[in-house]
Coordinates of C-alpha atoms and ligand atoms in Angstrom, one line a residue:
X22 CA 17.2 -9.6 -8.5
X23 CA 13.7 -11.2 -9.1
X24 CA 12.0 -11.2 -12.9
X25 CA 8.8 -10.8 -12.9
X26 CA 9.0 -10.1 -17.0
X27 CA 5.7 -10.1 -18.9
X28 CA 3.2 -9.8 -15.9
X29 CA 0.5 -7.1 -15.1
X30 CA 0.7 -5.1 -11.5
X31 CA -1.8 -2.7 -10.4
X32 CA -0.6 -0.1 -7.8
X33 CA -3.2 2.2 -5.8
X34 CA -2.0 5.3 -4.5
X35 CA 1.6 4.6 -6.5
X36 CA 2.0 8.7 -7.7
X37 CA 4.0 9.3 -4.7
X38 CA 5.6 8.3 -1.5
X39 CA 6.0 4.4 -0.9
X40 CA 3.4 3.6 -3.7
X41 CA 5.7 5.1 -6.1
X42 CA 9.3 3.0 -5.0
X43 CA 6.2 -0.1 -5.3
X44 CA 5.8 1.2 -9.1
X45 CA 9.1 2.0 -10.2
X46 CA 10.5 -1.4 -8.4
X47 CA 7.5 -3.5 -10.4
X48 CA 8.8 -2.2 -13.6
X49 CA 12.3 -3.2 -12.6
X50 CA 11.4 -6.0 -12.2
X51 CA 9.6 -6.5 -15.7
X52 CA 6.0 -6.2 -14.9
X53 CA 3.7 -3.6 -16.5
X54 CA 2.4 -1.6 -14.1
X55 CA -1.1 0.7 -13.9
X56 CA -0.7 3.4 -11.1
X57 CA -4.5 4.7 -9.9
X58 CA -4.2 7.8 -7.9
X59 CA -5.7 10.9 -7.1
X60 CA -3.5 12.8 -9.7
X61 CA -0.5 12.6 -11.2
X62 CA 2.2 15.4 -11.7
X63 CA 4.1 15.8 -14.7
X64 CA 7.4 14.3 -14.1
X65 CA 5.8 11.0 -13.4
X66 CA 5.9 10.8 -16.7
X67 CA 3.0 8.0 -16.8
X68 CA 1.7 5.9 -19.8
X69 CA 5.3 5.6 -20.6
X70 CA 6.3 2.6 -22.9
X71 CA 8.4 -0.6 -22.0
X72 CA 11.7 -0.1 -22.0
X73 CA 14.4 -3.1 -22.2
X74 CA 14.1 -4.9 -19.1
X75 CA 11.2 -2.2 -17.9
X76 CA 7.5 -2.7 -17.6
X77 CA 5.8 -0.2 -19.0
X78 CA 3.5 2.3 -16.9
X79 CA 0.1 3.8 -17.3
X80 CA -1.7 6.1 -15.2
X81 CA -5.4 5.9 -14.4
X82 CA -6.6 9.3 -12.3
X83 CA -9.5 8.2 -9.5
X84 CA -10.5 8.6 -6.4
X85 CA -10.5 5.1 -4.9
X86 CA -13.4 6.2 -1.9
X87 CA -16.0 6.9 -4.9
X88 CA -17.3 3.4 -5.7
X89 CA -18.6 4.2 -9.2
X90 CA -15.5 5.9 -10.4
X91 CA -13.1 3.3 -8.7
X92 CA -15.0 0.5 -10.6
X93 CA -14.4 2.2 -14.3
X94 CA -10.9 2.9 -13.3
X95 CA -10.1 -0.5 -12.4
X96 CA -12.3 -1.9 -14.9
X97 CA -10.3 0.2 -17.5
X98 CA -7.0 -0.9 -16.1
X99 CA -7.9 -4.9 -16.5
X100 CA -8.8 -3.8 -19.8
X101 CA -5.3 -2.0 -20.7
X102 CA -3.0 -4.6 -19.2
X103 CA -5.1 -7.6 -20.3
X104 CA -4.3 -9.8 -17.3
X105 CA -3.4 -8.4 -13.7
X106 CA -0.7 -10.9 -11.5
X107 CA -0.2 -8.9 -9.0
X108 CA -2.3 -5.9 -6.9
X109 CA -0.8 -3.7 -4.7
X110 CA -3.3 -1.6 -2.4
X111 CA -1.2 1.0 -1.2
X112 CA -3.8 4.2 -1.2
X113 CA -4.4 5.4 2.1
X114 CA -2.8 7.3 5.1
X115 CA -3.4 9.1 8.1
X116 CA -5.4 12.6 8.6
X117 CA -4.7 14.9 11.3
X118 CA -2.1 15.4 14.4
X119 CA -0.8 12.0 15.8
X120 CA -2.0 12.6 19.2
X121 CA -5.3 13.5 17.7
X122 CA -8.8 11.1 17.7
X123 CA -8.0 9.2 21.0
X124 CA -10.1 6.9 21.8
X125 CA -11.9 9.8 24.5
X126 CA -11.6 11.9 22.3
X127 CA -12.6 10.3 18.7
X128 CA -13.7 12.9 15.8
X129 CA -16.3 10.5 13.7
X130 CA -15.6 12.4 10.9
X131 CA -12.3 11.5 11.3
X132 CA -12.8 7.9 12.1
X133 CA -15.0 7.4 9.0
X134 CA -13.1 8.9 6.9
X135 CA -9.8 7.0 8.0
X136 CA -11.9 3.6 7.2
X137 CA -13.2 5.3 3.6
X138 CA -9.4 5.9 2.6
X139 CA -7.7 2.8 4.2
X140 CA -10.2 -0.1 4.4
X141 CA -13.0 0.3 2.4
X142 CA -11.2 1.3 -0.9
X143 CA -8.9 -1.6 -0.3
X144 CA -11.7 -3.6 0.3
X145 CA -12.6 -2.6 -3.0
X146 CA -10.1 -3.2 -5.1
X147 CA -9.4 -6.5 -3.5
X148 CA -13.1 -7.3 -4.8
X149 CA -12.8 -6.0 -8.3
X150 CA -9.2 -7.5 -9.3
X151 CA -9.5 -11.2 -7.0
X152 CA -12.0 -12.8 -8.6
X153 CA -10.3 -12.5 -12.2
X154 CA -6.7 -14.0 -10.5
X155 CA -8.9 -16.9 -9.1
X156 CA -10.4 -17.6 -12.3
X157 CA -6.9 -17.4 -13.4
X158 CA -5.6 -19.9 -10.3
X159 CA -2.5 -17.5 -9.9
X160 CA -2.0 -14.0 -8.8
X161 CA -0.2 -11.9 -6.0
X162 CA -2.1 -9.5 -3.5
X163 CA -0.3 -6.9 -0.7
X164 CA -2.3 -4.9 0.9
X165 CA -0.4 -1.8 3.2
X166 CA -1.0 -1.7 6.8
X167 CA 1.2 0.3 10.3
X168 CA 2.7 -0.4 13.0
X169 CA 0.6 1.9 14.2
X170 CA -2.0 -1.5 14.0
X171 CA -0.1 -3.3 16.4
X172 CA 1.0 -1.3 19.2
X173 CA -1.2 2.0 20.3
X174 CA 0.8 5.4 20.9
X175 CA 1.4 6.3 24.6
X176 CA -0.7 9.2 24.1
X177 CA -3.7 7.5 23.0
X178 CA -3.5 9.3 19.6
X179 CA -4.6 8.1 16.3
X180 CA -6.8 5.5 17.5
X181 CA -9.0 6.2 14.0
X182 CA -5.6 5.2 12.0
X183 CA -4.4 2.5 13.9
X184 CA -8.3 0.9 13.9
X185 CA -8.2 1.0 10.2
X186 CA -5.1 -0.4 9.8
X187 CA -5.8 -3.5 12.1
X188 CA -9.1 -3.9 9.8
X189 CA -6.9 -4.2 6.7
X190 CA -4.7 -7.1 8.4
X191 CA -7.9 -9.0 9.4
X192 CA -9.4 -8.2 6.0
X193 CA -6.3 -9.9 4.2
X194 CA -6.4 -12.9 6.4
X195 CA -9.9 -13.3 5.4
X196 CA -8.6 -12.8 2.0
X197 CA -5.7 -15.0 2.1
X198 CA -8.0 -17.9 3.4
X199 CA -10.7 -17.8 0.3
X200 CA -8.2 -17.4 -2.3
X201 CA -5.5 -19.7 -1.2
X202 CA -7.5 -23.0 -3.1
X203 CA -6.8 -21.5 -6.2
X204 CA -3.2 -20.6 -5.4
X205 CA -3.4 -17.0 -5.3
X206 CA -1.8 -15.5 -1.9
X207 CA -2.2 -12.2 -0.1
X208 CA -0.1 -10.7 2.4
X209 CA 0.4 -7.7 4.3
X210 CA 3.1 -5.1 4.3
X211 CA 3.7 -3.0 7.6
X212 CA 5.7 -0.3 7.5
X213 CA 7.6 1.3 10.2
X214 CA 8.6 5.2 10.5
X215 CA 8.8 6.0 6.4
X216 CA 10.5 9.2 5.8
X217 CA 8.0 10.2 3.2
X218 CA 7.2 13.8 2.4
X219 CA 3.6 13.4 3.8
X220 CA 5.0 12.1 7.2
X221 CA 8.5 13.6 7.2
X222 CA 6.5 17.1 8.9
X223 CA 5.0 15.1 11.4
X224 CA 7.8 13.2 12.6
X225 CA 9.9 16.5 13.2
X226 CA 6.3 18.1 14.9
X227 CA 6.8 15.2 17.0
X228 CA 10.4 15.6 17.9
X229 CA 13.0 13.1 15.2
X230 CA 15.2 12.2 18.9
X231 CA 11.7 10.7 20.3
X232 CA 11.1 8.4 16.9
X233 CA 14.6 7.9 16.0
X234 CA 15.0 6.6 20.0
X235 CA 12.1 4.1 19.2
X236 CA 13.6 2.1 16.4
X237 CA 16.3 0.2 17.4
X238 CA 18.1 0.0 13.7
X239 CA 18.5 3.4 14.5
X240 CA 17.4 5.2 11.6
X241 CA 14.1 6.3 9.2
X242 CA 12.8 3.5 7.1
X243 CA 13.0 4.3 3.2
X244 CA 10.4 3.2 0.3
X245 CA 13.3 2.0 -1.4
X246 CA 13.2 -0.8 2.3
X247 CA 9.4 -1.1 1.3
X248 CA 10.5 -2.3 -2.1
X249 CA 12.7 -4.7 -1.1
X250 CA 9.9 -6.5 1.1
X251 CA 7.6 -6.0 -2.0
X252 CA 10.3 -7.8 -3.9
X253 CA 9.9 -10.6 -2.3
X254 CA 6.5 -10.9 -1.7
X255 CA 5.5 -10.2 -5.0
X256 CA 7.5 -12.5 -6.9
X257 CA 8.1 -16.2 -7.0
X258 CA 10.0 -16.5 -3.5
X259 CA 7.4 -15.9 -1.8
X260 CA 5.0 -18.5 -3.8
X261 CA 4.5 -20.8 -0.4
X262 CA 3.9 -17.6 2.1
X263 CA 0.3 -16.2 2.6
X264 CA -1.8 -14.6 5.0
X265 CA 1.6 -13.1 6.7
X266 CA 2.5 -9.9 8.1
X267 CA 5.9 -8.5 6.6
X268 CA 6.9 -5.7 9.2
X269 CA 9.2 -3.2 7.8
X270 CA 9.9 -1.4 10.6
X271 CA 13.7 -1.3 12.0
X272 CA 12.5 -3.8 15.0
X273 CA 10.3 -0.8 16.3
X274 CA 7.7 -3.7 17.3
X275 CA 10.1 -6.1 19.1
Ligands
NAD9 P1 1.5 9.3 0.6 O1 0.5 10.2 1.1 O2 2.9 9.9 0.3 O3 1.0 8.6 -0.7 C1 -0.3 8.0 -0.8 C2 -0.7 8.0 -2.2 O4 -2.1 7.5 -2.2 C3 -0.8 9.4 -2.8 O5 -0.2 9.4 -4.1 C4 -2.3 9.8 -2.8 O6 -2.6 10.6 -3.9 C5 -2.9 8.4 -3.0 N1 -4.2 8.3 -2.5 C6 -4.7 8.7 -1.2 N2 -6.0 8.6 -1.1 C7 -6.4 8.2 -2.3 C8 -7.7 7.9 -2.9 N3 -8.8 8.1 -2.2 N4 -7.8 7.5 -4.2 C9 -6.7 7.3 -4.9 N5 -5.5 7.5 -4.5 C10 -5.3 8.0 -3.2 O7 1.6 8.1 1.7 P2 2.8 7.1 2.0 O8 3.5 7.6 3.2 O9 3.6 6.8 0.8 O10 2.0 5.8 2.5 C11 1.6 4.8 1.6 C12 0.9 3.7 2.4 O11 1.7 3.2 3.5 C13 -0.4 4.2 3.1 O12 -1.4 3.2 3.1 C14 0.1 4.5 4.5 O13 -1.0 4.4 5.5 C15 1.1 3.4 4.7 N6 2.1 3.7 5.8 C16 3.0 4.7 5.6 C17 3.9 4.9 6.6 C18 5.0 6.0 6.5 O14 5.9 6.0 7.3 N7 5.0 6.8 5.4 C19 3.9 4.1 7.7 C20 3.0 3.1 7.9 C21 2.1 2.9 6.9

């Protein structure tokens, strides 16, 4: 188990889904941990104390594709925690039917929006929390891409996804380079076929034999397996690895 006790994470998008296994698994580990969302419902339970051994957790409500109130939020949250060691930029997702926005057949809409949620707000919150960890000459960043980055769907669908994504890899490498003199790292996390509750109703729309037959592990991918690459890349292990792509995906690229 890795201790990461008396440190400062910030998790975007860590309500639900895979952000939340990021939270809870921070706080296991010892770290503090500010969770910017959307909203939160009432059994997160946020601005809950440190326990023994626990980080403690606070909630910050936003909406990370509005600049001005993304900037107060995660102004607010440096102020809270006092020092942030590690950022996790987990907000984003997919919109529409997977064999939607093909490249012949692109929605704009669509398209922007997909680089609004994905890229630009993790563009964002790279630039407001990066600077302070290379004043500080340490710090952890993990940005969230897809598989759906790396290899395109045989249907040509969710091109306007899969382009985002790719932008957030090249983004981090960017990243990684500039911020590597001062000895703060940032890699990316790619997660396979998550059985989330957001893309659990997509997967069975698309038939579970077709994605199950495309993973050769043989089964869904869990946030808890997010968490455990997050582990790793968030804590001292990984002190010598930057500008790396963790795939977390059951093989489903090889
Ligand atoms: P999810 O929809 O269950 O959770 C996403 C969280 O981000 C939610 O709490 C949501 O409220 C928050 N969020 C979304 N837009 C936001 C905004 N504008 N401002 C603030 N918060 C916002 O998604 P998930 O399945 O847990 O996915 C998490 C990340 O992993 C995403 O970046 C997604 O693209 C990526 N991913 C997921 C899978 C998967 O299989 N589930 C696969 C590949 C990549």
């Amino acid at each position: 188990e890795v201790r990461i006790d008396g440190q400062c994470a910030i998790v975007t998008g860590g309500a639900r889904g895979i952000g939340r296994a990021y939270t809870e698994r921070l706080r296991s580990m010892g770290a503090s941990v500010a969770v910017l969302d959307l909203s939160f419902d009432e059994e997160h339970g946020v601005d809950r104390p440190a326990e023994s051994g626990r980080g403690a957790l606070l909630g910050i409500s936003t909406d990370l594709t509005d600049e001005k109130a993304a900037r107060a939020a995660f102004a607010e949250a440096r102020e809270r925690l006092g020092r942030v060691d590690v950022l996790v930029c987990n907000a984003g997702g997919g919109t529409g039917a997977m064999w939607e926005n093909s490249p012949l057949s692109m929605d704009l809409n669509a398209l922007r929006r997909a680089y609004e949620v994905n890229v630009a707000s993790m563009a964002l919150s790279c630039r407001e929390i990066a600077p302070g960890m290379v004043s500080a000459g340490r710090g952890k960043i993990l940005t969230v891409a897809s598989t759906a980055a790396l290899r395109a769907r045989s249907d040509g669908g969710y091109a306007h996804y899969a382009s985002a994504k790719a932008a957030v890899i090249a983004f981090t490498n960017s990243l990684a380079r500039e911020v590597a003199p001062a000895g703060v790292t940032a890699n990316v996390i790619v997660p396979g076929a998550i059985g989330t509750e957001r893309l659990l109703p997509k997967m069975e729309a698309m038939g579970m034999d077709s994605v199950l037959r495309d993973i050769p592990l043989g089964r869904l991918g869990t946030p808890e397996d997010c968490a455990n690459a997050l582990e790793f890349l968030a804590g001292p292990l990984s002190d010598y690895i930057t500008g790396t792509v963790v795939r977390v995906d059951g093989g489903m690229m090889i």
